[in-house]
mmCIF file of C-alpha atoms in Angstrom:
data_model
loop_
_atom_site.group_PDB
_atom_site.id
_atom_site.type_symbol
_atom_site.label_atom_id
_atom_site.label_comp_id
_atom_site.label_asym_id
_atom_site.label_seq_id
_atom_site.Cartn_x
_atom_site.Cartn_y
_atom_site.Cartn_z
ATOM 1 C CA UNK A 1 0.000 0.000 0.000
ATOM 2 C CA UNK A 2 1.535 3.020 -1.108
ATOM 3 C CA UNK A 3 2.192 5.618 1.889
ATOM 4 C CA UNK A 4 -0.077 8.215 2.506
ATOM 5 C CA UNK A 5 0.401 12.100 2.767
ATOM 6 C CA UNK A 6 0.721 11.935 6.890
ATOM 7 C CA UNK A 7 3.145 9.379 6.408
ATOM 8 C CA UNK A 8 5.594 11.539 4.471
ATOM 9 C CA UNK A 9 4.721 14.258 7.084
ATOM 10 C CA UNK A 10 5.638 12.498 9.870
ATOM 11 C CA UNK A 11 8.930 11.679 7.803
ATOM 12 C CA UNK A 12 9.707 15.656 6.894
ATOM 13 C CA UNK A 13 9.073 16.477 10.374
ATOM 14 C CA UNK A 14 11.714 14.109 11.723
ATOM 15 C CA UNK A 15 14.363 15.539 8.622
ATOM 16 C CA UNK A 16 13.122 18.903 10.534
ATOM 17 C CA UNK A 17 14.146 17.861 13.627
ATOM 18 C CA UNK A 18 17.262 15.641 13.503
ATOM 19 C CA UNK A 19 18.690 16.332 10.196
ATOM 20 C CA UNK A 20 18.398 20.283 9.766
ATOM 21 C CA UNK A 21 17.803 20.866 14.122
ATOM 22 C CA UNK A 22 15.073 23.180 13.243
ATOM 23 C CA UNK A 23 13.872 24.685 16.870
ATOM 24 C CA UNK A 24 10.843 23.332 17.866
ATOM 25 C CA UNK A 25 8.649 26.300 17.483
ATOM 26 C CA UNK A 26 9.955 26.466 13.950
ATOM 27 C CA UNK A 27 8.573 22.691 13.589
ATOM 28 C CA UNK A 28 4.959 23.792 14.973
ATOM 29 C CA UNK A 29 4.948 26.254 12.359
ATOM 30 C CA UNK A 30 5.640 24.247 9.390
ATOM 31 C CA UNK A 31 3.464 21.903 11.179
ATOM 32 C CA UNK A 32 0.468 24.270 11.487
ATOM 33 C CA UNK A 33 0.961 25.431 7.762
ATOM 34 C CA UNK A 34 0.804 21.869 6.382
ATOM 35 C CA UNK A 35 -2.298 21.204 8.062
ATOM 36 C CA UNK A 36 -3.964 24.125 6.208
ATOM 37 C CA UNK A 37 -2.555 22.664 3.233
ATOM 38 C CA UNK A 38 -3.661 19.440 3.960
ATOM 39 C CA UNK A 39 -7.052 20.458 4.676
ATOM 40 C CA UNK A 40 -7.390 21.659 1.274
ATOM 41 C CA UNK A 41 -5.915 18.708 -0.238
ATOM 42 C CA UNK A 42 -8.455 16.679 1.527
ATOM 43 C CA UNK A 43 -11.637 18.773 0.169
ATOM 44 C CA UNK A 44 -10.191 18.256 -3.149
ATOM 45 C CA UNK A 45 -9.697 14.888 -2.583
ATOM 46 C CA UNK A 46 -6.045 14.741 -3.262
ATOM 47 C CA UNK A 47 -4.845 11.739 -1.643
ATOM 48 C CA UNK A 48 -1.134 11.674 -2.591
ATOM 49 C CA UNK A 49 1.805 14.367 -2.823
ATOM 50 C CA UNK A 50 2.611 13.982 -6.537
ATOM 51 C CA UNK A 51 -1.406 14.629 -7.327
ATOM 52 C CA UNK A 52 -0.370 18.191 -5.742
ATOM 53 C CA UNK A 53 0.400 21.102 -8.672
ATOM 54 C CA UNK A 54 0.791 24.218 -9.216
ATOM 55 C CA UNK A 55 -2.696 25.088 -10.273
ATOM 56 C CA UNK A 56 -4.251 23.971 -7.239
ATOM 57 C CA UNK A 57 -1.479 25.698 -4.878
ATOM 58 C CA UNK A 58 -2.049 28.774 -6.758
ATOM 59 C CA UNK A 59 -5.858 27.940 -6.066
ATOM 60 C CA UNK A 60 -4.913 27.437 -2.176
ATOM 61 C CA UNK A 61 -3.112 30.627 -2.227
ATOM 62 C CA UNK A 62 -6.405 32.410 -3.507
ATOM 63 C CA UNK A 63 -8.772 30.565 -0.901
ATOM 64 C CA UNK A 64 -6.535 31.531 1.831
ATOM 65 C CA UNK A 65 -6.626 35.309 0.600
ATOM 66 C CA UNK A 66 -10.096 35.254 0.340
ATOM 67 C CA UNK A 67 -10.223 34.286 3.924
ATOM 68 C CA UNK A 68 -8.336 36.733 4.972
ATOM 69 C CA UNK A 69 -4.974 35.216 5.960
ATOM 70 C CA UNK A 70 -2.238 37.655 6.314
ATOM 71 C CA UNK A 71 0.035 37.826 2.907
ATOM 72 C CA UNK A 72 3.090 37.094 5.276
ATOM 73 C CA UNK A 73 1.076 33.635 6.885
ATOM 74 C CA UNK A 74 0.490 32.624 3.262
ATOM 75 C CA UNK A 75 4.260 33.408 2.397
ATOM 76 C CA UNK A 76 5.437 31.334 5.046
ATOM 77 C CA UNK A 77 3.238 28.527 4.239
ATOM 78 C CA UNK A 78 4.219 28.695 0.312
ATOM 79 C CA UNK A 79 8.219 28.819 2.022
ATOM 80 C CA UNK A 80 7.048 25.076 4.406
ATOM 81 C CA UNK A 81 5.696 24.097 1.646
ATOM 82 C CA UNK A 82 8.636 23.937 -1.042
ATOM 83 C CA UNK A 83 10.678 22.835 1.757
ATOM 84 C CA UNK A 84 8.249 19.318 1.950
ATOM 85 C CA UNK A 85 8.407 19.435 -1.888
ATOM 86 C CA UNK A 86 12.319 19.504 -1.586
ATOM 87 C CA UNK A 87 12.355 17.177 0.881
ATOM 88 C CA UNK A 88 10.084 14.511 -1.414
ATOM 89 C CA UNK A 89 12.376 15.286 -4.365
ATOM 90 C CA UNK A 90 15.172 14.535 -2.440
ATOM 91 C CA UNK A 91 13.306 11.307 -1.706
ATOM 92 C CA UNK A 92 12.403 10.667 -5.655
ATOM 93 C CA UNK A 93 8.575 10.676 -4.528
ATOM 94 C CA UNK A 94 7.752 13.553 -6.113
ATOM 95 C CA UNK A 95 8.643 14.763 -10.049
ATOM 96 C CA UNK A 96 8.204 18.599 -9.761
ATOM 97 C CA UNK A 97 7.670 21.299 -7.189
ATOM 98 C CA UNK A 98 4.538 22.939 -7.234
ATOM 99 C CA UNK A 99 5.386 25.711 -4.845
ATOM 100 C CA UNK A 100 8.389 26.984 -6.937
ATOM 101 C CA UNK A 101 7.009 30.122 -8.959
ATOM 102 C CA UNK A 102 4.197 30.796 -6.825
ATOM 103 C CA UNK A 103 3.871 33.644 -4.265
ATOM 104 C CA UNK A 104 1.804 35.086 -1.917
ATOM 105 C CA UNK A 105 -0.362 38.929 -2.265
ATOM 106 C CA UNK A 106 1.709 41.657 -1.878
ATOM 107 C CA UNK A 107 1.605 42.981 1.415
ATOM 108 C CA UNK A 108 2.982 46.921 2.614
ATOM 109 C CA UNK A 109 6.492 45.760 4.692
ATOM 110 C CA UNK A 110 6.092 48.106 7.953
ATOM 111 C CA UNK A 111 8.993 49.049 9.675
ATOM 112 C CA UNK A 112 9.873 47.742 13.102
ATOM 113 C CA UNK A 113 8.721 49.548 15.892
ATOM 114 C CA UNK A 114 11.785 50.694 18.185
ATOM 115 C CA UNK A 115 12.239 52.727 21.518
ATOM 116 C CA UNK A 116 14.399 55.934 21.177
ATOM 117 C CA UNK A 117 17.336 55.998 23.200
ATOM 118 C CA UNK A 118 15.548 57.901 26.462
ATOM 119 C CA UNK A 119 12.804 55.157 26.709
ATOM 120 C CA UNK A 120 15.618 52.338 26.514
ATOM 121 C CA UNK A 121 17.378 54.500 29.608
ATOM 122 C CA UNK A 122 14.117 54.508 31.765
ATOM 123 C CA UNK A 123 13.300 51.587 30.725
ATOM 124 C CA UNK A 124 16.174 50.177 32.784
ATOM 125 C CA UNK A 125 16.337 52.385 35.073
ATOM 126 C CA UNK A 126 15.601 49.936 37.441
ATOM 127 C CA UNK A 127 16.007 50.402 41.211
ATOM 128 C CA UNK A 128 15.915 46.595 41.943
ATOM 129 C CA UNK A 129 16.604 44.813 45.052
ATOM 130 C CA UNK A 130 14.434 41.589 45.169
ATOM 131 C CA UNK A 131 15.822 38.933 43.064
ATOM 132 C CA UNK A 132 13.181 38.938 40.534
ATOM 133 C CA UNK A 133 13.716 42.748 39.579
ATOM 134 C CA UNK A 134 17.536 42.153 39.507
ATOM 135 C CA UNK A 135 17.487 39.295 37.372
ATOM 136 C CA UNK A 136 14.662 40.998 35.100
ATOM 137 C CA UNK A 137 17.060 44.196 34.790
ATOM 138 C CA UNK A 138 19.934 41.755 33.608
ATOM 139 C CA UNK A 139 17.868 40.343 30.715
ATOM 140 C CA UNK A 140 17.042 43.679 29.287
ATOM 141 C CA UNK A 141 20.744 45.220 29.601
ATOM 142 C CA UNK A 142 21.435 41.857 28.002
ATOM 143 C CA UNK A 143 19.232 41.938 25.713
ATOM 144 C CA UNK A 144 19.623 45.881 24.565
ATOM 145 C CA UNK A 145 23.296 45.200 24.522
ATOM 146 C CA UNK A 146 24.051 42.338 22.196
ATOM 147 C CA UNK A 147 20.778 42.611 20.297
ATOM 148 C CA UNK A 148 19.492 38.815 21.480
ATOM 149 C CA UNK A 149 16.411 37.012 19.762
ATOM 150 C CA UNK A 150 14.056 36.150 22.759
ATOM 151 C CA UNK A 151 14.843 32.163 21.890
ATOM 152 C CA UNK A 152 18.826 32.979 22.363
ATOM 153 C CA UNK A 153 18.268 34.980 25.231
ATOM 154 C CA UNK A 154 16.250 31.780 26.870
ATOM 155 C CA UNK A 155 18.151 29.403 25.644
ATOM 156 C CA UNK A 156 21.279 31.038 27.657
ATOM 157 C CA UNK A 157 23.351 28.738 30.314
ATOM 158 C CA UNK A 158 25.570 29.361 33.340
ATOM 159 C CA UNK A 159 28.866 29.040 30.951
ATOM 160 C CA UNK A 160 27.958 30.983 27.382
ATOM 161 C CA UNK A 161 28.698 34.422 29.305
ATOM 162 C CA UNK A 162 32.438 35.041 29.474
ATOM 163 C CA UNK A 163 33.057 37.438 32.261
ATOM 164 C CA UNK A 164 36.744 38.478 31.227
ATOM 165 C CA UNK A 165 36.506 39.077 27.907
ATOM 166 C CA UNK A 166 32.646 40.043 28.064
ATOM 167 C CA UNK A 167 31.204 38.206 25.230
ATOM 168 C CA UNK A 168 28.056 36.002 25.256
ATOM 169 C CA UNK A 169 28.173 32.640 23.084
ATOM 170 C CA UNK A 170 24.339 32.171 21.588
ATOM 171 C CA UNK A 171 22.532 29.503 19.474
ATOM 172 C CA UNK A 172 20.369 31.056 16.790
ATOM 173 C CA UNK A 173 18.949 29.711 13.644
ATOM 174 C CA UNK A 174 19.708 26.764 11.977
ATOM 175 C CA UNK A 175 21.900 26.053 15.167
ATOM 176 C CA UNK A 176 24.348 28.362 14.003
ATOM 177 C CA UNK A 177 26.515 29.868 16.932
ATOM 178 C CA UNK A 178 27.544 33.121 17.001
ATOM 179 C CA UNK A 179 30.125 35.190 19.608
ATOM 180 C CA UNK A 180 29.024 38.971 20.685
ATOM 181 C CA UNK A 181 30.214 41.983 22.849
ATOM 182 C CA UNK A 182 28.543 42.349 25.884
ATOM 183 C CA UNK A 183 28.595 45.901 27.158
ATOM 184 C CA UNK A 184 29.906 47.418 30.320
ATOM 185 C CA UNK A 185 26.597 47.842 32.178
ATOM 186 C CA UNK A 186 24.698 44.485 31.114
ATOM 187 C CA UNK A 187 27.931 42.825 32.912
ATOM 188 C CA UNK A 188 27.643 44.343 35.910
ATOM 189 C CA UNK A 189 24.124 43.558 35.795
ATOM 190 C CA UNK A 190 24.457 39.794 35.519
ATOM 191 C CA UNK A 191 27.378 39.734 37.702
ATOM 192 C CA UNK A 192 23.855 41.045 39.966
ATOM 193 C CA UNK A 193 22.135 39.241 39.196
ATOM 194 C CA UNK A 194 25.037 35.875 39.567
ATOM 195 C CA UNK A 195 24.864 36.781 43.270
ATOM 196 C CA UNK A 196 20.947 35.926 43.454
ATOM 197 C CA UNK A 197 20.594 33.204 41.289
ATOM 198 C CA UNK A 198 21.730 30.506 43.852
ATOM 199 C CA UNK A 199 18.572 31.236 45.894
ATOM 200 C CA UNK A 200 16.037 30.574 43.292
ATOM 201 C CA UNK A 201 17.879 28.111 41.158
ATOM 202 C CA UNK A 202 17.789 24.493 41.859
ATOM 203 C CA UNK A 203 20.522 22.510 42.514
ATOM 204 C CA UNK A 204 21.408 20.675 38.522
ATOM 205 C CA UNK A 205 19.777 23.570 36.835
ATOM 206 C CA UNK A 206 22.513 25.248 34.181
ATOM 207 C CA UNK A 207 19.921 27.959 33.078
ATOM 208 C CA UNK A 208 21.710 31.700 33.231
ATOM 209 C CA UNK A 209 17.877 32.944 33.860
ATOM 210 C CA UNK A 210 15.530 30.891 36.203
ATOM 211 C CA UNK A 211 11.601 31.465 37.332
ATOM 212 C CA UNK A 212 10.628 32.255 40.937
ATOM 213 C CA UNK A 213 10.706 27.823 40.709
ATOM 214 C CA UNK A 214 14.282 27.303 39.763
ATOM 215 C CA UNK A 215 13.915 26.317 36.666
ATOM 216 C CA UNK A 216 14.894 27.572 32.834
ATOM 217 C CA UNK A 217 12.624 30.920 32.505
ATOM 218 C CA UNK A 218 10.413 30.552 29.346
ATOM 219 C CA UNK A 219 10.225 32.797 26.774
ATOM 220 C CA UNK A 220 6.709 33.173 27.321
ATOM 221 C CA UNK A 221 7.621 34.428 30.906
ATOM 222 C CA UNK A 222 10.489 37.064 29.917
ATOM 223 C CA UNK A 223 8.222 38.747 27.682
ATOM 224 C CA UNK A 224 5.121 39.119 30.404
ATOM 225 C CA UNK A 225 7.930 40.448 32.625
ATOM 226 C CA UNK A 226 9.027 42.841 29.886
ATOM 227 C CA UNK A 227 5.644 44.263 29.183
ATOM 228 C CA UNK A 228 4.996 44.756 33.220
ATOM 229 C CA UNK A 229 8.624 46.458 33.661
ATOM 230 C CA UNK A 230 7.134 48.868 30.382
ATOM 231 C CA UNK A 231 4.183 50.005 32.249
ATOM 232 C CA UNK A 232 6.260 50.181 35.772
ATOM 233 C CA UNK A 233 8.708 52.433 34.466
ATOM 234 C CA UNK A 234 5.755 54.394 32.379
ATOM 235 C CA UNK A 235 6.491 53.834 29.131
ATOM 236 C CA UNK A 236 3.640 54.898 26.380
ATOM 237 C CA UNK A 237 4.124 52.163 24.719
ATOM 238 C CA UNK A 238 4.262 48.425 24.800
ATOM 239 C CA UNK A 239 7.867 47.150 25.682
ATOM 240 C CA UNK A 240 8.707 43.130 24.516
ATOM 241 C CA UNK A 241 11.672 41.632 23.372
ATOM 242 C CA UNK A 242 11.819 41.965 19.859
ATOM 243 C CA UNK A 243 11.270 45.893 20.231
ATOM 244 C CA UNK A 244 14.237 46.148 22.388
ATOM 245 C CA UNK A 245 16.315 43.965 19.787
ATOM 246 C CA UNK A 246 14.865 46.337 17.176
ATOM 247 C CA UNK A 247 16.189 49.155 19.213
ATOM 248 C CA UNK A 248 19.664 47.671 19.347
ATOM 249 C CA UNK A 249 20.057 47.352 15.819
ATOM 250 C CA UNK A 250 18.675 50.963 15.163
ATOM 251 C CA UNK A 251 20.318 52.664 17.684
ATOM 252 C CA UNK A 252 23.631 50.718 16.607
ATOM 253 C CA UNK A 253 22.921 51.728 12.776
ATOM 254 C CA UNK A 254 22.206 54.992 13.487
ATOM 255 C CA UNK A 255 25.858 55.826 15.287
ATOM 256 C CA UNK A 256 28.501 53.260 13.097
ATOM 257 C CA UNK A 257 26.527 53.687 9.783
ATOM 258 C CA UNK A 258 27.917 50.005 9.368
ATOM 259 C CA UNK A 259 25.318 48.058 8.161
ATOM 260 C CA UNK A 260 27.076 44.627 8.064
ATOM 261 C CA UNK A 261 28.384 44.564 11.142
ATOM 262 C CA UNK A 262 24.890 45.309 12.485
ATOM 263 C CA UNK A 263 24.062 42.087 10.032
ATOM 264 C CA UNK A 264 26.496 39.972 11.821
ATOM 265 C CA UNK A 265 25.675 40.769 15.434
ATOM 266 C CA UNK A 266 22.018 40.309 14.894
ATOM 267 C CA UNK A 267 22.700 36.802 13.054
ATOM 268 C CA UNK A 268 20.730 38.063 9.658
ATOM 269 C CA UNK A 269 21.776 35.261 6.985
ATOM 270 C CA UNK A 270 20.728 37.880 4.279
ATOM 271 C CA UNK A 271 21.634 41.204 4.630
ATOM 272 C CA UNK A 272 18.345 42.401 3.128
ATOM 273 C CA UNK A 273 16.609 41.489 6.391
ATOM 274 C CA UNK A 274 19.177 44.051 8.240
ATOM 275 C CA UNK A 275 18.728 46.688 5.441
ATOM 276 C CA UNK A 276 15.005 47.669 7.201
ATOM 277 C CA UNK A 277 16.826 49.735 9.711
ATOM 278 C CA UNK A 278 17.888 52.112 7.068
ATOM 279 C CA UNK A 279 14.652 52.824 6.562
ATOM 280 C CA UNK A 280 14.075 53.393 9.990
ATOM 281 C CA UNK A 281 17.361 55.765 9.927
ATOM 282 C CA UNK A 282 16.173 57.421 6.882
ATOM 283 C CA UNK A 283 12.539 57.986 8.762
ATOM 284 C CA UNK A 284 14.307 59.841 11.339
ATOM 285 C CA UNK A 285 16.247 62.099 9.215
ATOM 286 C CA UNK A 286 13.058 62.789 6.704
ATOM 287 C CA UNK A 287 11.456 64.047 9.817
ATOM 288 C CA UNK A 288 14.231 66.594 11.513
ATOM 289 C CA UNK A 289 14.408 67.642 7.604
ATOM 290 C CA UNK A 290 10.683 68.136 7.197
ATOM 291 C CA UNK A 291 10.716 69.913 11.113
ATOM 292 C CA UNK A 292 13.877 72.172 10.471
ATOM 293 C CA UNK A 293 14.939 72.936 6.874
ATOM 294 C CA UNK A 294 13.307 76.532 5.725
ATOM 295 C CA UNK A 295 12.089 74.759 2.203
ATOM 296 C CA UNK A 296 10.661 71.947 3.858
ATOM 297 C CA UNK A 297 7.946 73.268 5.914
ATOM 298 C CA UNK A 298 5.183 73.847 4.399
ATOM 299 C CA UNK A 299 2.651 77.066 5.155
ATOM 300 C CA UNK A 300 -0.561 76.628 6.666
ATOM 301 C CA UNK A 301 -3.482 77.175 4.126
#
């Protein structure tokens, strides 16, 4: 009997895993877009991967438009599924790639959203002296300082910080390992928060950042703590991780003007993902231009 569409799924996920070392949130979203896909396979009564082709993806594509799925969803699911496709040509199960030449609607690319330089300061302006607030003032000075995703920053142990030299050793995407600065201030505040960890932490655990239980603190729990420390410290707007690693790279761009280097310490594999902060840079400048230069400003009708 030949094998079935869920049985070459349950395959791809297990290249995912073992082969490439995918993280597993990346898995549950290739898994959660192949469902969709599957779902309209099965009203269409497609039974088998090689019945798949490019009509009817380009026909998925529409349906999920028409429903109103973001054009950046229906990108990533055209992206999961060329990389099944791959996989099943690598395989010799499949013939052809029906993904390959089709893409999702157009969507407007927003900029990311970043906090200027005197929200970052009272932002961390912390005056902490529990061991919660101590260790939730290191993660942001971490985190502002060496531009972390929020899966690096959790994913940190006891041993990737080197004191000496101040550098922080982090797992990113694809498993790729990368080395970065740590500044002056974000080392004195894990060296902090060092001297309360041993009170929360339990005995075997090598997490650098534990919960109020001792063990590894989730990323699901630094970024609750994040938004609470935004509306402490009276921030307007909403504070998480990815706007603070946003502000890094801006802030960064805006003063070196060095765009790969700002490519390399936020672990960009293209540096077209990296190039959205000139935009950002640009944004700022269009503005003082538009508030200051005598042929900019326009009169009032």
């Amino acid at each position: 009997m030949p094998e079935t569409k869920t049985d070459w799924l349950t395959k791809f996920f297990s290249h995912l895993e073992l082969e490439r070392r995918l993280s597993p949130q990346t898995v549950i979203n290739y898994r959660r877009d192949l469902r969709r896909v599957c779902a309209f396979c099965e009203a269409r009564h497609i039974q088998h991967w090689p019945q798949l082709d490019i009509h009817q993806v380009r026909a998925l594509v529409a349906q999920l438009h028409r429903e109103g799925l973001h054009g950046r969803s229906i990108a990533r699911l055209l992206s999961s599924l060329r990389s099944l496709f791959r996989y099943l040509l690598r395989e010799e199960q499949v013939t052809h790639n029906p993904a390959e030449g089709v893409s999702a609607p157009k969507v407007k690319r927003s900029l990311p959203k970043v906090l200027d330089a005197d929200q970052v300061n009272r932002l961390l302006e912390i005056k902490a002296k529990d061991p919660l607030s101590i260790r939730d003032r290191a993660i942001m000075e971490l985190m502002y300082s060496s531009g972390l995703r929020l899966s690096e920053l959790a994913g940190l142990d006891l041993n990737d910080i080197d004191y000496a030299d101040a550098l922080v050793r982090v797992t990113g995407k694809g498993a790729k390992t990368r080395v970065l600065p740590v500044g002056r201030l974000a080392i004195k505040a894990l060296k902090d928060w060092l001297g309360r960890r041993d009170g929360l932490a339990k005995a075997d655990e090598q997490a650098l950042f534990v919960s109020r239980n001792g063990t590894r603190l989730s990323g699901r729990g630094i970024e609750q703590r994040m938004q609470q420390w935004g509306l402490k410290q009276g921030l307007d707007v909403r504070v998480h991780p990815h706007r603070l690693r946003h502000s890094f790279a801006s802030h960064l761009l805006e003063s070196s003007g060095d765009l790969r280097a700002v490519q390399e310490l936020l672990g960009h594999a293209d540096i077209g993902t990296t190039q959205i902060y000139t935009h950002l840079d640009f944004q700022h400048l269009a503005k003082v231009y538009d508030a200051a230069h005598p042929r900019a400003k326009r009169k009032r009708p």
